Coordinates of C-alpha atoms and ligand atoms in Angstrom, one line a residue:
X457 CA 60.8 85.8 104.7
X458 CA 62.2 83.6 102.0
X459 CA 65.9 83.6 101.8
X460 CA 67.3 86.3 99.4
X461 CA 64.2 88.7 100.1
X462 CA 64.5 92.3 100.0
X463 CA 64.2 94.2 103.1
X464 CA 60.4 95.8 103.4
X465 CA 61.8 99.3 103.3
X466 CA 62.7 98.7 99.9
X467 CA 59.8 97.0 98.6
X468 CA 58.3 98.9 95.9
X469 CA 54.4 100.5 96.4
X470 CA 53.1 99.6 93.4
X471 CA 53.8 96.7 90.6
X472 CA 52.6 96.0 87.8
X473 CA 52.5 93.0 85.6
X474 CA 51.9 92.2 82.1
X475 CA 51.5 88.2 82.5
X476 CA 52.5 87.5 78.8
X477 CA 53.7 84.1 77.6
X478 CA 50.6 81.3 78.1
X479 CA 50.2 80.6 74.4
X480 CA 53.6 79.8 74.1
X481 CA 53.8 77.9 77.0
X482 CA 50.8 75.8 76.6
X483 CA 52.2 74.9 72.6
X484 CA 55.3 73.8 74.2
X485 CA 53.2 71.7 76.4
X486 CA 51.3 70.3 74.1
X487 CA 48.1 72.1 75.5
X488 CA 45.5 74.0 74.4
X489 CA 45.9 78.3 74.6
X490 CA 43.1 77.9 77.3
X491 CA 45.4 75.7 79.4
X492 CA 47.9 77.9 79.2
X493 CA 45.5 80.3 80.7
X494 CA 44.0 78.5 83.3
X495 CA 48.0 78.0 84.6
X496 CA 48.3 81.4 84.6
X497 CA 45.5 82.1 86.8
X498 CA 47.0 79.9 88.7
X499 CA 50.4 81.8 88.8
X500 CA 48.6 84.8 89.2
X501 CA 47.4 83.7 92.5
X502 CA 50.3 82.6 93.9
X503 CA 52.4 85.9 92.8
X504 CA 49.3 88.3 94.5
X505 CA 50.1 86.5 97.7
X506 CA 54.0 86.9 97.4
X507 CA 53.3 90.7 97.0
X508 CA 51.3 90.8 99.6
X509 CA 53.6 88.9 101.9
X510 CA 56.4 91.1 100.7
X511 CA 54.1 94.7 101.6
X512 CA 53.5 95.6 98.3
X513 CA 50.8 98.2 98.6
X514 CA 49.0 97.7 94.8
X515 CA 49.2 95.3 92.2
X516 CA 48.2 95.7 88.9
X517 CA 47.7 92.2 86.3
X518 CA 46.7 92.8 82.7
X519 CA 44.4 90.1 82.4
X520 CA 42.5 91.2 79.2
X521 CA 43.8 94.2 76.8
X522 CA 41.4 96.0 74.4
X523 CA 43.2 94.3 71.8
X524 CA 42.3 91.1 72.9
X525 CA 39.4 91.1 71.7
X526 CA 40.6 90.3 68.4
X527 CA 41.3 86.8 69.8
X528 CA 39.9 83.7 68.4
X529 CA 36.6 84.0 68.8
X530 CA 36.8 80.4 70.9
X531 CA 39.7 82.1 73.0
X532 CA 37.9 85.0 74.1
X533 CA 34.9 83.2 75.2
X534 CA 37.9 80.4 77.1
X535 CA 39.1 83.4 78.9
X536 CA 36.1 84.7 79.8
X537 CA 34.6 81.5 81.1
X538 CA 38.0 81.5 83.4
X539 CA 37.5 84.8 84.8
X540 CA 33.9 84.5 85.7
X541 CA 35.2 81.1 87.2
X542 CA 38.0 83.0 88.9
X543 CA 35.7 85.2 90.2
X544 CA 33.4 83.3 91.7
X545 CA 35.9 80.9 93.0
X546 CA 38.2 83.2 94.7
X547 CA 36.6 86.2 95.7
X548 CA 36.2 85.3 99.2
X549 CA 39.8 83.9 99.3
X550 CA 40.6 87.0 98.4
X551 CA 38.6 88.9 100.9
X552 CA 39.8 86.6 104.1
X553 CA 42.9 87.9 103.2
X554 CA 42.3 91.6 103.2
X555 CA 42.8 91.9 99.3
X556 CA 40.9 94.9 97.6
X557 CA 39.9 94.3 94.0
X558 CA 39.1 96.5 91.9
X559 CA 38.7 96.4 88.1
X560 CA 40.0 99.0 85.2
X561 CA 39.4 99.0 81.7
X562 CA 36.3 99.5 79.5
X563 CA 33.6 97.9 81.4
X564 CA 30.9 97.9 79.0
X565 CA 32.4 95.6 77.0
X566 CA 32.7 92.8 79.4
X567 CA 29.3 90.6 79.3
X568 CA 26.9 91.6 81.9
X569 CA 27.0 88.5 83.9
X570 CA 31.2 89.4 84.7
X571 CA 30.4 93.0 84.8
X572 CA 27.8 92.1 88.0
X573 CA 30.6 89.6 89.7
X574 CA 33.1 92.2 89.2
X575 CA 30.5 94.9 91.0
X576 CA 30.0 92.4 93.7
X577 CA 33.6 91.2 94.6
X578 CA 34.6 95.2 94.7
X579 CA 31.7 96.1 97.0
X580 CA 32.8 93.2 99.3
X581 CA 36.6 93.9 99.2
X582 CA 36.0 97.6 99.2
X583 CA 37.8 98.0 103.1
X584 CA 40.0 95.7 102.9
X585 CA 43.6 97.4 103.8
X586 CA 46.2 94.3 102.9
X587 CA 46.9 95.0 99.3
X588 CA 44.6 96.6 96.4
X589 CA 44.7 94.2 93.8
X590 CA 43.9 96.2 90.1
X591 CA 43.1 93.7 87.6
X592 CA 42.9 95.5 83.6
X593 CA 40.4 94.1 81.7
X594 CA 39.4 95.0 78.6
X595 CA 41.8 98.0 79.0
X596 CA 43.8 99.9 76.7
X597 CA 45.9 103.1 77.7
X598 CA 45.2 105.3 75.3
X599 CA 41.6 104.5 75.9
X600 CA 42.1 105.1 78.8
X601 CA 43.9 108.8 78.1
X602 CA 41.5 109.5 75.3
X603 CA 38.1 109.1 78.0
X604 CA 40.2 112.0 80.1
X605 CA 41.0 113.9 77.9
X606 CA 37.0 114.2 77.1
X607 CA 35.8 114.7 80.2
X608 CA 38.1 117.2 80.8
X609 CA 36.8 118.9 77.3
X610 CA 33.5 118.6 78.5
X611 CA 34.5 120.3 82.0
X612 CA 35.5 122.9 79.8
X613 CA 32.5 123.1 77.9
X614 CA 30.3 123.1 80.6
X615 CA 32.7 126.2 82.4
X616 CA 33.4 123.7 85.5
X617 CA 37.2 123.4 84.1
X618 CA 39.1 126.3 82.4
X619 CA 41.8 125.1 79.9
X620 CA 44.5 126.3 82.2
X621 CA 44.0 124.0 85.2
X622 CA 44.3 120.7 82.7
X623 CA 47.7 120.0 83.9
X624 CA 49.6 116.8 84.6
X625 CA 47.5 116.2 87.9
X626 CA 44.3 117.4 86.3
X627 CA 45.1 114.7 83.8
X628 CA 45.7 111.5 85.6
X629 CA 43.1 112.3 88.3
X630 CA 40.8 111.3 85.2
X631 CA 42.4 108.0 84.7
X632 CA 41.3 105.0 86.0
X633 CA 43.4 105.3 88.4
X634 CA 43.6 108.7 89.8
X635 CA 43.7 107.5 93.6
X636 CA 46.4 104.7 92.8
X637 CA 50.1 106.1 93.3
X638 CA 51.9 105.1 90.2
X639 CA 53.5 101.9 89.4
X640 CA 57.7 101.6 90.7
X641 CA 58.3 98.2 88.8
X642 CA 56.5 96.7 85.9
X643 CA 57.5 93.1 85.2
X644 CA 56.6 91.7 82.1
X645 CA 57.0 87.8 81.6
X646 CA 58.1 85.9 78.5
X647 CA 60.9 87.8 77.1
X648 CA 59.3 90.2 75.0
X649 CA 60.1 93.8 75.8
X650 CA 56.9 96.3 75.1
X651 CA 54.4 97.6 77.4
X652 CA 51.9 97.1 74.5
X653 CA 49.6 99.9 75.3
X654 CA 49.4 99.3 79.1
X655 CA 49.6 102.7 81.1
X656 CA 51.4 104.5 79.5
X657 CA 50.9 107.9 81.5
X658 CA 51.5 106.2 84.7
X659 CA 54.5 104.3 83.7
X660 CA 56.8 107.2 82.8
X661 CA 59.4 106.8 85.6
X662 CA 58.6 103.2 86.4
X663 CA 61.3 100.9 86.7
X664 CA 60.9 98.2 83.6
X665 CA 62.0 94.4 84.5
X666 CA 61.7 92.2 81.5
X667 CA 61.7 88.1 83.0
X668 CA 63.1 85.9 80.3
X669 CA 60.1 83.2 82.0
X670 CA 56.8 82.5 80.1
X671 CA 54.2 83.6 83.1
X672 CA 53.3 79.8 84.3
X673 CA 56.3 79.5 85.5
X674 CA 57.0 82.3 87.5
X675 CA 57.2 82.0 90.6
X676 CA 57.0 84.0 93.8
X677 CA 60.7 83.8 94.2
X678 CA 61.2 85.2 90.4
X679 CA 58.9 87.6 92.1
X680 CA 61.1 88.3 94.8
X681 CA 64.0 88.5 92.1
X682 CA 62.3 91.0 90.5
X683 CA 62.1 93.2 93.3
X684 CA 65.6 92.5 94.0
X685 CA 67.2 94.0 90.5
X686 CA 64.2 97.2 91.1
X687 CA 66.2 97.7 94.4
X688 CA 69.7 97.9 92.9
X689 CA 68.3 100.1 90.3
X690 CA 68.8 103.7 90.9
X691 CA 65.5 105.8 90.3
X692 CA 66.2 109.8 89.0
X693 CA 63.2 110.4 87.9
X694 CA 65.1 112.7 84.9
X695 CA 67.7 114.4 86.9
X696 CA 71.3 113.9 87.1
X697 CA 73.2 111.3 87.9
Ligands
FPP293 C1 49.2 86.7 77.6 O1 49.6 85.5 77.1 C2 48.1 86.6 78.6 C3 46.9 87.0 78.3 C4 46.4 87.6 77.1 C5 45.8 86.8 79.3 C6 46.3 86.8 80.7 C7 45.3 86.0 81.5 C8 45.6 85.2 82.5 C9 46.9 85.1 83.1 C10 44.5 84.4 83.0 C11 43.4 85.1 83.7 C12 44.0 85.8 84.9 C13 43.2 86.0 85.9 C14 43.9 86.6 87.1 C15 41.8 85.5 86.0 P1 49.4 85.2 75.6 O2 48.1 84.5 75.4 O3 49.5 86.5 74.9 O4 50.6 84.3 75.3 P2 51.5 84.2 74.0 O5 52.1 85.6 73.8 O6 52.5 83.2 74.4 O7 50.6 83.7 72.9

């Protein structure tokens, strides 16, 4: 284990990332948004195989909000060209080493050739036990709550739900991910210091860790940092101290 590590008692289940801070980086390098991107994916890689190493259980990457679609036309279709590329390039890396993708976010928005790798790569990786990687794409949280939140109504509608069983577990066993314990750290890259509509039900005793770093150039040992200051941290989960 690299030097400084955490022990793997300590390691949290489930992190979560928002990988902000390409743009900014690639400007500063004198490269195009897209570079910046294609870096990242890069990082990305590197920093799912530090969890694993470490025992994290889940990772979640926001790789695409609903928001994002906004983008520069020309960005969007950039960034979709690099995850199609990044799908067909590292699936099987992924599978060999016992990763289990699977996808959240509003997937009939994503162009129908991604939408069949995605199907693909989760089919393939659906056993594997090493770490359940969650990539968000073309996700938004309250989306997210809102689609609940009807289906529930609908439950209800239909007499298969009365109103008094929509509690807190009713709730998030409609999310996306309602067999995924919740996050324990969220790390977000680049200094800024929102979770910009990024699971917001599942985050509400997470353990926030803001890394002054634009995302290509963390590393696995900011990683490990990372998990270092959530160990020191002490979690309540709104009792007293
Ligand atoms: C935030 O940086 C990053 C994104 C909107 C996309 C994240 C995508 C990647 C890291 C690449 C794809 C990843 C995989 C795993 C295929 P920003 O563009 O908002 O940066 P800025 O705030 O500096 O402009």
């Amino acid at each position: 284990m690299t030097k400084g590590s955490p022990s793997l008692s300590h390691v949290p289940q489930h992190v979560a990332i928002i990988m902000d801070g390409n743009g900014r980086w690639a400007r500063e390098q004198g490269l195009s948004r897209l570079a910046g991107h294609q870096k990242g994916s890069e990082v990305a890689r590197d920093i799912i195989r530090a969890a694993a190493d470490a025992g994290v259980g889940y990772i979640t990457l926001f790789a695409f909000s609903s928001e994002n679609w906004r983008r520069d036309p020309d960005e969007v279709t950039g960034l979709m060209a690099l995850l199609k590329h990044y799908l067909e390039t590292e699936v099987e890396t992924l599978h060999q080493e016992g990763v289990k993708l699977r996808i959240i976010g509003e997937r009939h928005l994503l162009p129908n050739n991604i939408l069949a790798l995605i199907e693909d790569a989760e089919a393939k990786t659906r056993t594997n036990k090493k770490i359940e990687l969650i990539m968000a794409l073309s996700y938004g949280s309250r989306a997210e709550i809102v689609n609940a939140a009807r289906e529930m109504a609908q439950k209800v509608r239909d007499r298969r739900l009365e109103p008094e069983d929509i509690t807190e577990e009713a709730l998030s066993a409609h999310l996306y991910t309602s067999d995924v314990p919740d996050p324990d750290l969220l790390i977000r890259t680049s200094g800024e210091q929102r979770i910009s509509n990024y699971l917001l039900w599942q985050l509400a005793y997470t353990e926030f860790v803001f890394v002054n770093k634009y995302w290509p150039n963390f590393t696995p040992q900011d990683f490990l940092e990372a998990i270092e200051v959530y160990h020191g941290r002490e979690r309540r989960y709104g009792t007293a101290a």
